[in-house]
mmCIF file of C-alpha atoms in Angstrom:
data_model
loop_
_atom_site.group_PDB
_atom_site.id
_atom_site.type_symbol
_atom_site.label_atom_id
_atom_site.label_comp_id
_atom_site.label_asym_id
_atom_site.label_seq_id
_atom_site.Cartn_x
_atom_site.Cartn_y
_atom_site.Cartn_z
ATOM 1 C CA MET L 191 35.515 29.201 19.211
ATOM 2 C CA LYS L 192 35.347 29.347 23.007
ATOM 3 C CA LEU L 193 37.909 26.562 23.179
ATOM 4 C CA TYR L 194 40.169 28.533 20.814
ATOM 5 C CA TYR L 195 40.154 31.620 23.054
ATOM 6 C CA PHE L 196 40.582 29.471 26.149
ATOM 7 C CA LEU L 197 43.723 27.869 24.711
ATOM 8 C CA ILE L 198 45.125 31.284 23.787
ATOM 9 C CA ALA L 199 44.502 32.527 27.331
ATOM 10 C CA ILE L 200 46.232 29.524 28.842
ATOM 11 C CA THR L 201 49.211 30.003 26.510
ATOM 12 C CA LEU L 202 49.510 33.695 27.426
ATOM 13 C CA LEU L 203 49.350 32.878 31.119
ATOM 14 C CA ALA L 204 52.122 30.326 30.703
ATOM 15 C CA ILE L 205 54.284 32.796 28.774
ATOM 16 C CA GLY L 206 53.620 35.462 31.372
ATOM 17 C CA ALA L 207 54.530 33.153 34.239
ATOM 18 C CA ASN L 208 57.776 32.199 32.546
ATOM 19 C CA ALA L 209 58.618 35.822 31.750
ATOM 20 C CA GLN L 210 57.928 36.803 35.354
ATOM 21 C CA GLN L 211 60.321 34.148 36.608
ATOM 22 C CA ILE L 212 63.031 35.285 34.212
ATOM 23 C CA GLU L 213 62.560 38.980 34.963
ATOM 24 C CA ASN L 214 62.763 38.291 38.689
ATOM 25 C CA LEU L 215 66.141 36.516 38.524
ATOM 26 C CA ALA L 216 68.242 39.654 39.040
ATOM 27 C CA GLU L 217 66.013 40.788 41.895
ATOM 28 C CA LEU L 218 66.088 37.335 43.503
ATOM 29 C CA LYS L 219 69.887 37.288 43.423
ATOM 30 C CA LYS L 220 70.042 40.851 44.748
ATOM 31 C CA ARG L 221 67.837 39.972 47.735
ATOM 32 C CA SER L 222 69.553 36.635 48.374
ATOM 33 C CA THR L 223 71.875 36.143 51.332
ATOM 34 C CA ASN L 224 72.973 32.770 49.985
ATOM 35 C CA PRO L 225 76.768 32.972 49.456
ATOM 36 C CA ILE L 226 76.508 31.062 46.166
ATOM 37 C CA PHE L 227 73.344 32.377 44.495
ATOM 38 C CA SER L 228 73.971 36.019 45.402
ATOM 39 C CA LYS L 229 77.406 35.957 43.765
ATOM 40 C CA LEU L 230 76.588 34.288 40.432
ATOM 41 C CA GLY L 231 77.449 36.337 37.363
ATOM 42 C CA ALA L 232 76.661 35.917 33.669
ATOM 43 C CA ALA L 233 77.664 32.738 31.844
ATOM 44 C CA PRO L 234 79.742 33.162 28.668
ATOM 45 C CA ARG L 235 77.920 31.849 25.600
ATOM 46 C CA ASN L 236 81.146 30.538 24.099
ATOM 47 C CA GLY L 237 82.412 28.973 27.314
ATOM 48 C CA GLY L 238 82.198 25.449 28.654
ATOM 49 C CA PHE L 239 82.529 22.292 26.591
ATOM 50 C CA SER L 240 80.518 20.610 23.863
ATOM 51 C CA MET L 241 81.215 18.029 21.171
ATOM 52 C CA LYS L 242 79.495 17.537 17.834
ATOM 53 C CA GLY L 243 77.997 14.074 17.563
ATOM 54 C CA TYR L 244 77.913 13.509 21.324
ATOM 55 C CA TRP L 245 75.802 14.188 24.345
ATOM 56 C CA VAL L 246 78.048 15.873 26.938
ATOM 57 C CA TRP L 247 77.284 15.747 30.653
ATOM 58 C CA CYS L 248 78.859 16.239 34.076
ATOM 59 C CA GLY L 249 81.960 18.452 34.283
ATOM 60 C CA SER L 250 84.721 18.952 36.841
ATOM 61 C CA ALA L 251 87.823 21.086 36.340
ATOM 62 C CA VAL L 252 91.270 21.572 37.844
ATOM 63 C CA LYS L 253 94.259 23.820 37.124
ATOM 64 C CA GLY L 254 97.276 21.841 35.991
ATOM 65 C CA GLU L 255 101.010 22.322 36.406
ATOM 66 C CA ASP L 256 100.987 23.628 32.833
ATOM 67 C CA ASN L 257 98.765 26.559 33.967
ATOM 68 C CA LYS L 258 95.988 25.270 31.745
ATOM 69 C CA TYR L 259 92.558 24.194 32.963
ATOM 70 C CA HIS L 260 91.592 20.565 32.635
ATOM 71 C CA LEU L 261 87.946 19.547 32.443
ATOM 72 C CA PHE L 262 86.732 15.988 32.937
ATOM 73 C CA ALA L 263 83.263 15.318 31.581
ATOM 74 C CA SER L 264 81.117 12.469 30.278
ATOM 75 C CA ARG L 265 80.136 11.867 26.656
ATOM 76 C CA TRP L 266 78.255 9.254 24.624
ATOM 77 C CA PRO L 267 77.055 9.171 20.998
ATOM 78 C CA ASP L 268 73.958 11.246 20.266
ATOM 79 C CA SER L 269 72.815 8.410 18.001
ATOM 80 C CA LEU L 270 71.598 6.892 21.276
ATOM 81 C CA VAL L 271 68.773 8.447 23.266
ATOM 82 C CA PHE L 272 70.136 10.711 26.031
ATOM 83 C CA HIS L 273 68.477 8.751 28.822
ATOM 84 C CA PRO L 274 69.354 5.926 29.354
ATOM 85 C CA GLY L 275 72.131 6.077 26.728
ATOM 86 C CA TRP L 276 74.584 7.384 29.339
ATOM 87 C CA MET L 277 74.052 4.283 31.444
ATOM 88 C CA VAL L 278 75.441 1.911 28.819
ATOM 89 C CA ALA L 279 77.748 3.993 26.603
ATOM 90 C CA SER L 280 79.204 6.923 28.593
ATOM 91 C CA GLU L 281 82.950 7.481 28.798
ATOM 92 C CA VAL L 282 84.895 10.049 30.825
ATOM 93 C CA VAL L 283 86.832 12.435 28.589
ATOM 94 C CA HIS L 284 89.460 15.133 29.159
ATOM 95 C CA ALA L 285 89.311 18.619 27.621
ATOM 96 C CA VAL L 286 91.678 21.585 27.979
ATOM 97 C CA ALA L 287 91.328 25.380 28.022
ATOM 98 C CA ASP L 288 93.501 28.414 28.655
ATOM 99 C CA LYS L 289 90.811 30.022 30.845
ATOM 100 C CA PRO L 290 88.624 28.498 33.570
ATOM 101 C CA GLU L 291 85.423 29.347 31.709
ATOM 102 C CA GLY L 292 86.694 27.824 28.470
ATOM 103 C CA PRO L 293 85.905 27.103 25.748
ATOM 104 C CA TYR L 294 87.415 23.669 26.341
ATOM 105 C CA THR L 295 88.880 21.563 23.540
ATOM 106 C CA PHE L 296 88.703 17.787 23.545
ATOM 107 C CA SER L 297 92.046 16.148 24.355
ATOM 108 C CA GLU L 298 91.477 12.407 24.834
ATOM 109 C CA VAL L 299 89.298 9.760 26.408
ATOM 110 C CA ALA L 300 90.445 9.396 30.007
ATOM 111 C CA LEU L 301 88.415 6.342 31.096
ATOM 112 C CA PRO L 302 87.360 4.324 28.025
ATOM 113 C CA ALA L 303 85.391 1.093 27.934
ATOM 114 C CA ARG L 304 87.649 -1.810 28.882
ATOM 115 C CA GLY L 305 85.512 -4.926 28.638
ATOM 116 C CA ALA L 306 82.485 -6.467 30.300
ATOM 117 C CA GLN L 307 84.673 -8.399 32.747
ATOM 118 C CA TYR L 308 85.540 -5.185 34.611
ATOM 119 C CA TRP L 309 83.135 -3.570 37.084
ATOM 120 C CA ASP L 310 83.464 -0.310 35.068
ATOM 121 C CA GLY L 311 84.047 -2.040 31.756
ATOM 122 C CA ARG L 312 81.139 -0.708 29.693
ATOM 123 C CA ALA L 313 80.478 2.806 31.042
ATOM 124 C CA THR L 314 82.205 5.512 33.096
ATOM 125 C CA HIS L 315 80.315 8.608 34.254
ATOM 126 C CA ASN L 316 79.969 11.235 37.029
ATOM 127 C CA PRO L 317 83.652 12.290 37.162
ATOM 128 C CA GLN L 318 84.995 14.596 39.856
ATOM 129 C CA ILE L 319 88.646 15.580 39.608
ATOM 130 C CA VAL L 320 90.695 16.313 42.738
ATOM 131 C CA LYS L 321 94.329 17.386 42.813
ATOM 132 C CA HIS L 322 96.215 16.357 45.937
ATOM 133 C CA LYS L 323 99.963 16.731 46.522
ATOM 134 C CA GLY L 324 100.796 16.560 42.832
ATOM 135 C CA GLN L 325 98.522 13.624 42.115
ATOM 136 C CA TYR L 326 95.324 13.808 40.049
ATOM 137 C CA ILE L 327 92.430 11.766 41.425
ATOM 138 C CA LEU L 328 89.248 10.929 39.532
ATOM 139 C CA PHE L 329 86.234 9.775 41.518
ATOM 140 C CA TYR L 330 83.586 8.403 39.175
ATOM 141 C CA MET L 331 80.724 5.961 38.628
ATOM 142 C CA GLY L 332 81.288 2.856 36.532
ATOM 143 C CA SER L 333 79.078 0.058 35.263
ATOM 144 C CA THR L 334 79.088 -3.025 33.082
ATOM 145 C CA HIS L 335 76.795 -5.480 31.326
ATOM 146 C CA PRO L 336 77.473 -8.770 29.509
ATOM 147 C CA PHE L 337 75.582 -8.023 26.292
ATOM 148 C CA GLU L 338 76.295 -6.827 22.768
ATOM 149 C CA ASP L 339 76.498 -3.080 22.069
ATOM 150 C CA PRO L 340 73.063 -1.496 22.543
ATOM 151 C CA LYS L 341 70.791 -1.025 19.554
ATOM 152 C CA ALA L 342 69.483 2.524 19.473
ATOM 153 C CA LYS L 343 65.883 1.628 18.607
ATOM 154 C CA GLU L 344 65.677 -0.974 21.377
ATOM 155 C CA LEU L 345 67.392 0.981 24.158
ATOM 156 C CA THR L 346 64.948 1.740 26.974
ATOM 157 C CA LEU L 347 65.048 1.584 30.760
ATOM 158 C CA GLN L 348 63.324 -1.788 30.464
ATOM 159 C CA SER L 349 65.838 -3.195 27.975
ATOM 160 C CA HIS L 350 68.254 -5.898 29.084
ATOM 161 C CA TRP L 351 71.218 -3.503 28.682
ATOM 162 C CA CYS L 352 69.811 -0.999 31.159
ATOM 163 C CA ILE L 353 68.474 -3.497 33.660
ATOM 164 C CA ALA L 354 71.983 -4.938 34.002
ATOM 165 C CA ALA L 355 73.872 -1.636 33.756
ATOM 166 C CA ARG L 356 71.750 0.148 36.365
ATOM 167 C CA ASN L 357 72.080 -2.777 38.772
ATOM 168 C CA ASN L 358 75.879 -2.690 38.322
ATOM 169 C CA LYS L 359 76.473 1.034 39.002
ATOM 170 C CA ARG L 360 79.280 1.501 41.522
ATOM 171 C CA VAL L 361 81.636 4.264 42.694
ATOM 172 C CA GLY L 362 85.344 3.980 41.913
ATOM 173 C CA VAL L 363 88.589 5.936 41.744
ATOM 174 C CA ALA L 364 91.429 6.353 39.248
ATOM 175 C CA VAL L 365 94.767 8.147 39.719
ATOM 176 C CA SER L 366 97.427 9.713 37.520
ATOM 177 C CA ASN L 367 100.484 11.917 37.832
ATOM 178 C CA SER L 368 99.217 14.007 34.914
ATOM 179 C CA PRO L 369 95.790 15.237 33.781
ATOM 180 C CA TYR L 370 96.659 13.691 30.404
ATOM 181 C CA GLY L 371 96.990 10.234 31.997
ATOM 182 C CA PRO L 372 97.644 7.379 31.888
ATOM 183 C CA TRP L 373 95.067 6.592 34.559
ATOM 184 C CA LYS L 374 95.450 3.717 37.006
ATOM 185 C CA ARG L 375 92.053 2.106 37.534
ATOM 186 C CA LEU L 376 91.190 -0.424 40.217
ATOM 187 C CA ASP L 377 89.795 -3.888 39.639
ATOM 188 C CA GLN L 378 87.124 -3.301 42.286
ATOM 189 C CA PRO L 379 84.887 -0.326 43.144
ATOM 190 C CA ILE L 380 85.622 1.612 46.331
ATOM 191 C CA LEU L 381 81.937 1.779 47.321
ATOM 192 C CA PRO L 382 80.254 -1.587 46.773
ATOM 193 C CA VAL L 383 76.624 -2.219 47.676
ATOM 194 C CA LYS L 384 75.527 -3.672 51.028
ATOM 195 C CA PRO L 385 72.380 -5.716 51.727
ATOM 196 C CA ASN L 386 69.542 -4.149 53.717
ATOM 197 C CA THR L 387 70.823 -0.592 53.334
ATOM 198 C CA PHE L 388 69.849 2.471 51.301
ATOM 199 C CA TYR L 389 72.691 1.496 48.937
ATOM 200 C CA SER L 390 71.904 -2.196 48.477
ATOM 201 C CA PHE L 391 71.021 -1.636 44.798
ATOM 202 C CA LEU L 392 73.635 0.833 43.537
ATOM 203 C CA THR L 393 76.139 3.573 44.404
ATOM 204 C CA SER L 394 76.838 6.563 42.141
ATOM 205 C CA ASN L 395 77.307 10.365 41.902
ATOM 206 C CA PRO L 396 80.446 10.602 44.065
ATOM 207 C CA THR L 397 81.858 13.873 45.401
ATOM 208 C CA ALA L 398 84.854 13.858 47.713
ATOM 209 C CA VAL L 399 87.098 15.932 49.953
ATOM 210 C CA VAL L 400 90.679 14.679 50.252
ATOM 211 C CA HIS L 401 92.161 16.029 53.483
ATOM 212 C CA ASP L 402 95.755 17.123 54.010
ATOM 213 C CA ASP L 403 96.622 13.777 55.614
ATOM 214 C CA GLY L 404 95.244 11.864 52.615
ATOM 215 C CA SER L 405 92.054 10.689 54.318
ATOM 216 C CA VAL L 406 88.786 11.079 52.432
ATOM 217 C CA LEU L 407 85.189 12.041 53.113
ATOM 218 C CA ILE L 408 82.926 11.109 50.224
ATOM 219 C CA MET L 409 79.249 11.817 49.615
ATOM 220 C CA PHE L 410 77.417 9.551 47.205
ATOM 221 C CA LYS L 411 73.979 8.683 45.894
ATOM 222 C CA GLY L 412 72.495 5.345 46.828
ATOM 223 C CA ARG L 413 69.411 3.354 45.984
ATOM 224 C CA GLY L 414 68.224 0.304 47.878
ATOM 225 C CA HIS L 415 66.218 -2.713 46.818
ATOM 226 C CA ASN L 416 62.488 -2.253 47.255
ATOM 227 C CA GLY L 417 60.883 -5.583 46.443
ATOM 228 C CA ASN L 418 61.605 -6.240 42.788
ATOM 229 C CA THR L 419 62.448 -2.627 42.033
ATOM 230 C CA HIS L 420 64.606 0.077 43.635
ATOM 231 C CA SER L 421 64.051 2.826 46.172
ATOM 232 C CA HIS L 422 64.129 6.600 45.797
ATOM 233 C CA MET L 423 67.476 8.381 45.696
ATOM 234 C CA SER L 424 69.277 9.107 48.968
ATOM 235 C CA LEU L 425 72.626 10.711 49.776
ATOM 236 C CA GLY L 426 75.064 9.106 52.191
ATOM 237 C CA VAL L 427 78.617 9.754 53.382
ATOM 238 C CA ALA L 428 81.611 7.475 53.840
ATOM 239 C CA LYS L 429 85.169 7.940 55.051
ATOM 240 C CA ALA L 430 88.471 6.229 54.350
ATOM 241 C CA PRO L 431 92.092 6.599 55.500
ATOM 242 C CA SER L 432 93.184 7.012 51.866
ATOM 243 C CA ILE L 433 91.640 7.367 48.422
ATOM 244 C CA PHE L 434 91.965 3.603 47.929
ATOM 245 C CA GLY L 435 89.995 2.800 51.092
ATOM 246 C CA PRO L 436 88.735 0.917 52.897
ATOM 247 C CA TYR L 437 85.594 3.078 52.922
ATOM 248 C CA LYS L 438 83.152 2.943 55.814
ATOM 249 C CA VAL L 439 79.663 4.366 55.348
ATOM 250 C CA LEU L 440 78.875 6.634 58.295
ATOM 251 C CA ASN L 441 75.663 7.423 60.168
ATOM 252 C CA ASN L 442 75.021 3.739 60.944
ATOM 253 C CA ASP L 443 74.503 2.998 57.240
ATOM 254 C CA GLN L 444 71.682 5.548 57.124
ATOM 255 C CA PRO L 445 71.477 8.345 54.526
ATOM 256 C CA VAL L 446 72.173 11.938 55.527
ATOM 257 C CA PHE L 447 69.649 13.256 52.975
ATOM 258 C CA SER L 448 66.634 11.090 52.161
ATOM 259 C CA VAL L 449 63.205 11.292 50.561
ATOM 260 C CA ASP L 450 61.479 11.006 53.945
ATOM 261 C CA LYS L 451 63.270 14.002 55.448
ATOM 262 C CA GLN L 452 64.447 16.266 52.630
ATOM 263 C CA GLY L 453 62.689 14.942 49.560
ATOM 264 C CA GLU L 454 64.687 13.318 46.786
ATOM 265 C CA ALA L 455 68.103 14.910 46.360
ATOM 266 C CA GLU L 456 70.961 14.145 43.984
ATOM 267 C CA ASP L 457 74.027 15.571 42.248
ATOM 268 C CA PRO L 458 75.907 16.715 45.358
ATOM 269 C CA PHE L 459 79.112 18.741 45.279
ATOM 270 C CA LEU L 460 81.042 18.639 48.554
ATOM 271 C CA TRP L 461 83.822 20.908 49.810
ATOM 272 C CA LYS L 462 85.498 21.936 53.067
ATOM 273 C CA ASP L 463 86.853 25.208 54.421
ATOM 274 C CA ALA L 464 87.831 26.643 57.815
ATOM 275 C CA THR L 465 84.193 26.614 58.992
ATOM 276 C CA GLY L 466 83.448 22.985 58.100
ATOM 277 C CA TYR L 467 81.916 20.995 55.257
ATOM 278 C CA HIS L 468 79.478 22.389 52.714
ATOM 279 C CA VAL L 469 77.401 20.819 49.960
ATOM 280 C CA ILE L 470 75.196 21.972 47.122
ATOM 281 C CA PHE L 471 72.771 19.515 45.582
ATOM 282 C CA LYS L 472 69.784 19.388 43.246
ATOM 283 C CA ASP L 473 66.403 19.994 44.881
ATOM 284 C CA GLN L 474 64.676 17.231 42.966
ATOM 285 C CA VAL L 475 61.154 17.962 44.234
ATOM 286 C CA ALA L 476 61.377 21.712 45.089
ATOM 287 C CA ARG L 477 61.313 20.969 48.823
ATOM 288 C CA PHE L 478 63.617 23.843 49.846
ATOM 289 C CA THR L 479 63.986 26.202 46.910
ATOM 290 C CA GLY L 480 60.452 26.236 45.535
ATOM 291 C CA GLU L 481 61.974 25.280 42.193
ATOM 292 C CA LYS L 482 62.192 21.749 40.877
ATOM 293 C CA GLY L 483 65.798 21.290 39.866
ATOM 294 C CA GLY L 484 67.059 24.316 41.769
ATOM 295 C CA GLY L 485 70.102 24.034 44.018
ATOM 296 C CA VAL L 486 70.267 23.720 47.809
ATOM 297 C CA LEU L 487 73.147 24.735 50.100
ATOM 298 C CA ALA L 488 73.776 22.914 53.398
ATOM 299 C CA HIS L 489 76.512 22.952 56.060
ATOM 300 C CA SER L 490 78.051 20.468 58.491
ATOM 301 C CA LYS L 491 80.808 20.345 61.093
ATOM 302 C CA ASP L 492 81.442 16.621 60.763
ATOM 303 C CA GLY L 493 79.981 15.685 57.362
ATOM 304 C CA VAL L 494 77.203 13.631 58.977
ATOM 305 C CA LYS L 495 74.844 16.087 60.678
ATOM 306 C CA TRP L 496 73.719 18.661 58.131
ATOM 307 C CA THR L 497 71.910 21.986 58.438
ATOM 308 C CA ILE L 498 70.192 23.578 55.461
ATOM 309 C CA ASP L 499 71.355 27.167 54.874
ATOM 310 C CA LYS L 500 69.018 29.848 56.239
ATOM 311 C CA ASP L 501 68.584 31.045 52.638
ATOM 312 C CA PRO L 502 68.862 27.649 50.909
ATOM 313 C CA LYS L 503 68.599 28.500 47.197
ATOM 314 C CA ALA L 504 72.101 28.154 45.745
ATOM 315 C CA TYR L 505 71.227 28.274 42.048
ATOM 316 C CA SER L 506 68.305 28.330 39.630
ATOM 317 C CA ARG L 507 67.604 26.637 36.319
ATOM 318 C CA THR L 508 67.095 30.174 35.039
ATOM 319 C CA VAL L 509 70.496 31.445 33.909
ATOM 320 C CA GLU L 510 71.830 34.885 32.973
ATOM 321 C CA TRP L 511 74.053 34.868 29.859
ATOM 322 C CA ASN L 512 76.707 37.405 28.949
ATOM 323 C CA ASP L 513 74.846 38.419 25.771
ATOM 324 C CA GLY L 514 72.172 40.015 27.942
ATOM 325 C CA ARG L 515 69.613 37.202 27.650
ATOM 326 C CA THR L 516 68.171 35.272 30.557
ATOM 327 C CA GLU L 517 66.866 31.766 29.862
ATOM 328 C CA MET L 518 65.559 28.747 31.689
ATOM 329 C CA GLN L 519 67.674 25.701 30.899
ATOM 330 C CA GLY L 520 65.988 22.438 30.005
ATOM 331 C CA GLN L 521 68.059 20.745 32.710
ATOM 332 C CA LEU L 522 70.787 22.088 35.007
ATOM 333 C CA GLU L 523 72.626 19.363 36.914
ATOM 334 C CA ARG L 524 75.941 18.044 38.251
ATOM 335 C CA PRO L 525 77.138 21.314 39.899
ATOM 336 C CA PHE L 526 80.865 21.724 40.528
ATOM 337 C CA ILE L 527 82.697 24.723 42.019
ATOM 338 C CA LEU L 528 86.226 25.572 40.918
ATOM 339 C CA PHE L 529 88.071 27.381 43.716
ATOM 340 C CA GLU L 530 90.894 29.846 43.161
ATOM 341 C CA ASN L 531 92.838 31.262 46.105
ATOM 342 C CA LYS L 532 90.499 29.203 48.315
ATOM 343 C CA ARG L 533 87.455 31.140 47.141
ATOM 344 C CA PRO L 534 84.605 30.011 44.839
ATOM 345 C CA ALA L 535 85.479 31.314 41.385
ATOM 346 C CA TYR L 536 83.472 29.337 38.780
ATOM 347 C CA LEU L 537 80.357 27.179 38.945
ATOM 348 C CA PHE L 538 80.188 24.388 36.351
ATOM 349 C CA PHE L 539 76.982 22.644 35.264
ATOM 350 C CA ALA L 540 75.789 19.972 32.899
ATOM 351 C CA THR L 541 72.956 21.506 30.904
ATOM 352 C CA MET L 542 70.725 21.038 27.877
ATOM 353 C CA ASP L 543 68.303 22.946 25.702
ATOM 354 C CA GLY L 544 64.592 22.269 25.329
ATOM 355 C CA PRO L 545 61.558 22.672 27.590
ATOM 356 C CA GLY L 546 62.799 20.245 30.247
ATOM 357 C CA GLY L 547 63.090 16.486 30.473
ATOM 358 C CA PHE L 548 66.122 14.484 29.391
ATOM 359 C CA ASN L 549 64.646 13.282 26.122
ATOM 360 C CA ASN L 550 63.185 16.617 25.005
ATOM 361 C CA ALA L 551 66.553 18.174 24.108
ATOM 362 C CA THR L 552 68.530 18.472 20.906
ATOM 363 C CA ARG L 553 71.937 19.055 22.548
ATOM 364 C CA SER L 554 73.671 18.982 25.913
ATOM 365 C CA TRP L 555 76.926 20.542 27.071
ATOM 366 C CA ASN L 556 78.939 21.755 30.038
ATOM 367 C CA MET L 557 78.494 25.428 30.968
ATOM 368 C CA VAL L 558 80.377 27.715 33.365
ATOM 369 C CA ILE L 559 79.114 30.621 35.493
ATOM 370 C CA PRO L 560 81.757 32.931 37.000
ATOM 371 C CA PHE L 561 81.304 34.272 40.520
ATOM 372 C CA LYS L 562 81.207 38.038 40.899
ATOM 373 C CA PRO L 563 84.216 39.536 42.755
#
């Protein structure tokens, strides 16, 4: 009996703690001086992008010449487990909407599988769309493996599919004169691995600024070899005279955000304005925001030396919806800001339901949060 009442007490405390966090969201945003967090509005329930029969992840949007909004996201069959299903079966797809917040309707597969002989032949993921001087540019992660299609019941991180696919993750670029394609893909990645660096094992999660002169600054996630396994996640930056390269990793091949200094960080979104470069990324271990999975804002003059914002919390996993409810998302990742008139207008996320953890969800989708005027 004592155990029964103890379990009830623990449950009530957990509910109370969660309710307190949710109730405090409005007050936290009101007190915030962070230029992102303080301006976030309510997300439309019927916005974003989802597909029946698929896990949907990532999400990056651009306004086209047709005055429609074009979203590039990742999808893979929900017959496979979410993680690591994306690693071996993801494909970048294109969806269209009349409004920035959606809802978006599937149009076509932008970057399909194209054969194990290509570096990105079995999976494409992590898309970020950039429009530059009439050209549409997709930065993305690709991978390959030489095996048969994965069997759902045998697909784990230790399976031969994932061991090969994870080891082959690289950053690439594709270009088109239209958001509807066709897309020109390269036979080689733009960010290969390099021995004895933080990116000797893989490169992924690209986010890029294309400058007026066509040169590029790109931030990416790297992992290095650590004995027979891989290191923690780090974020590095590279530059190139054009989107096709050649890319040179800056900071003497050292990361700009690493586990030793900032704690593990991933899912960066990079942009530039008159004051310099800015990035938001996922606070993997709650180092800056006090919330595991919350967002961090940082600033830089040159893209190499970064300063965390004085009020670093840029977003929370707890989200306000336009039906009046406030909920904590199971996951909230891959942030992307859509700018209009050079001002942040909409914040896109990959998200899922459930209590947290990639494989505790029943669905995933892309959601959109408008900024307040």
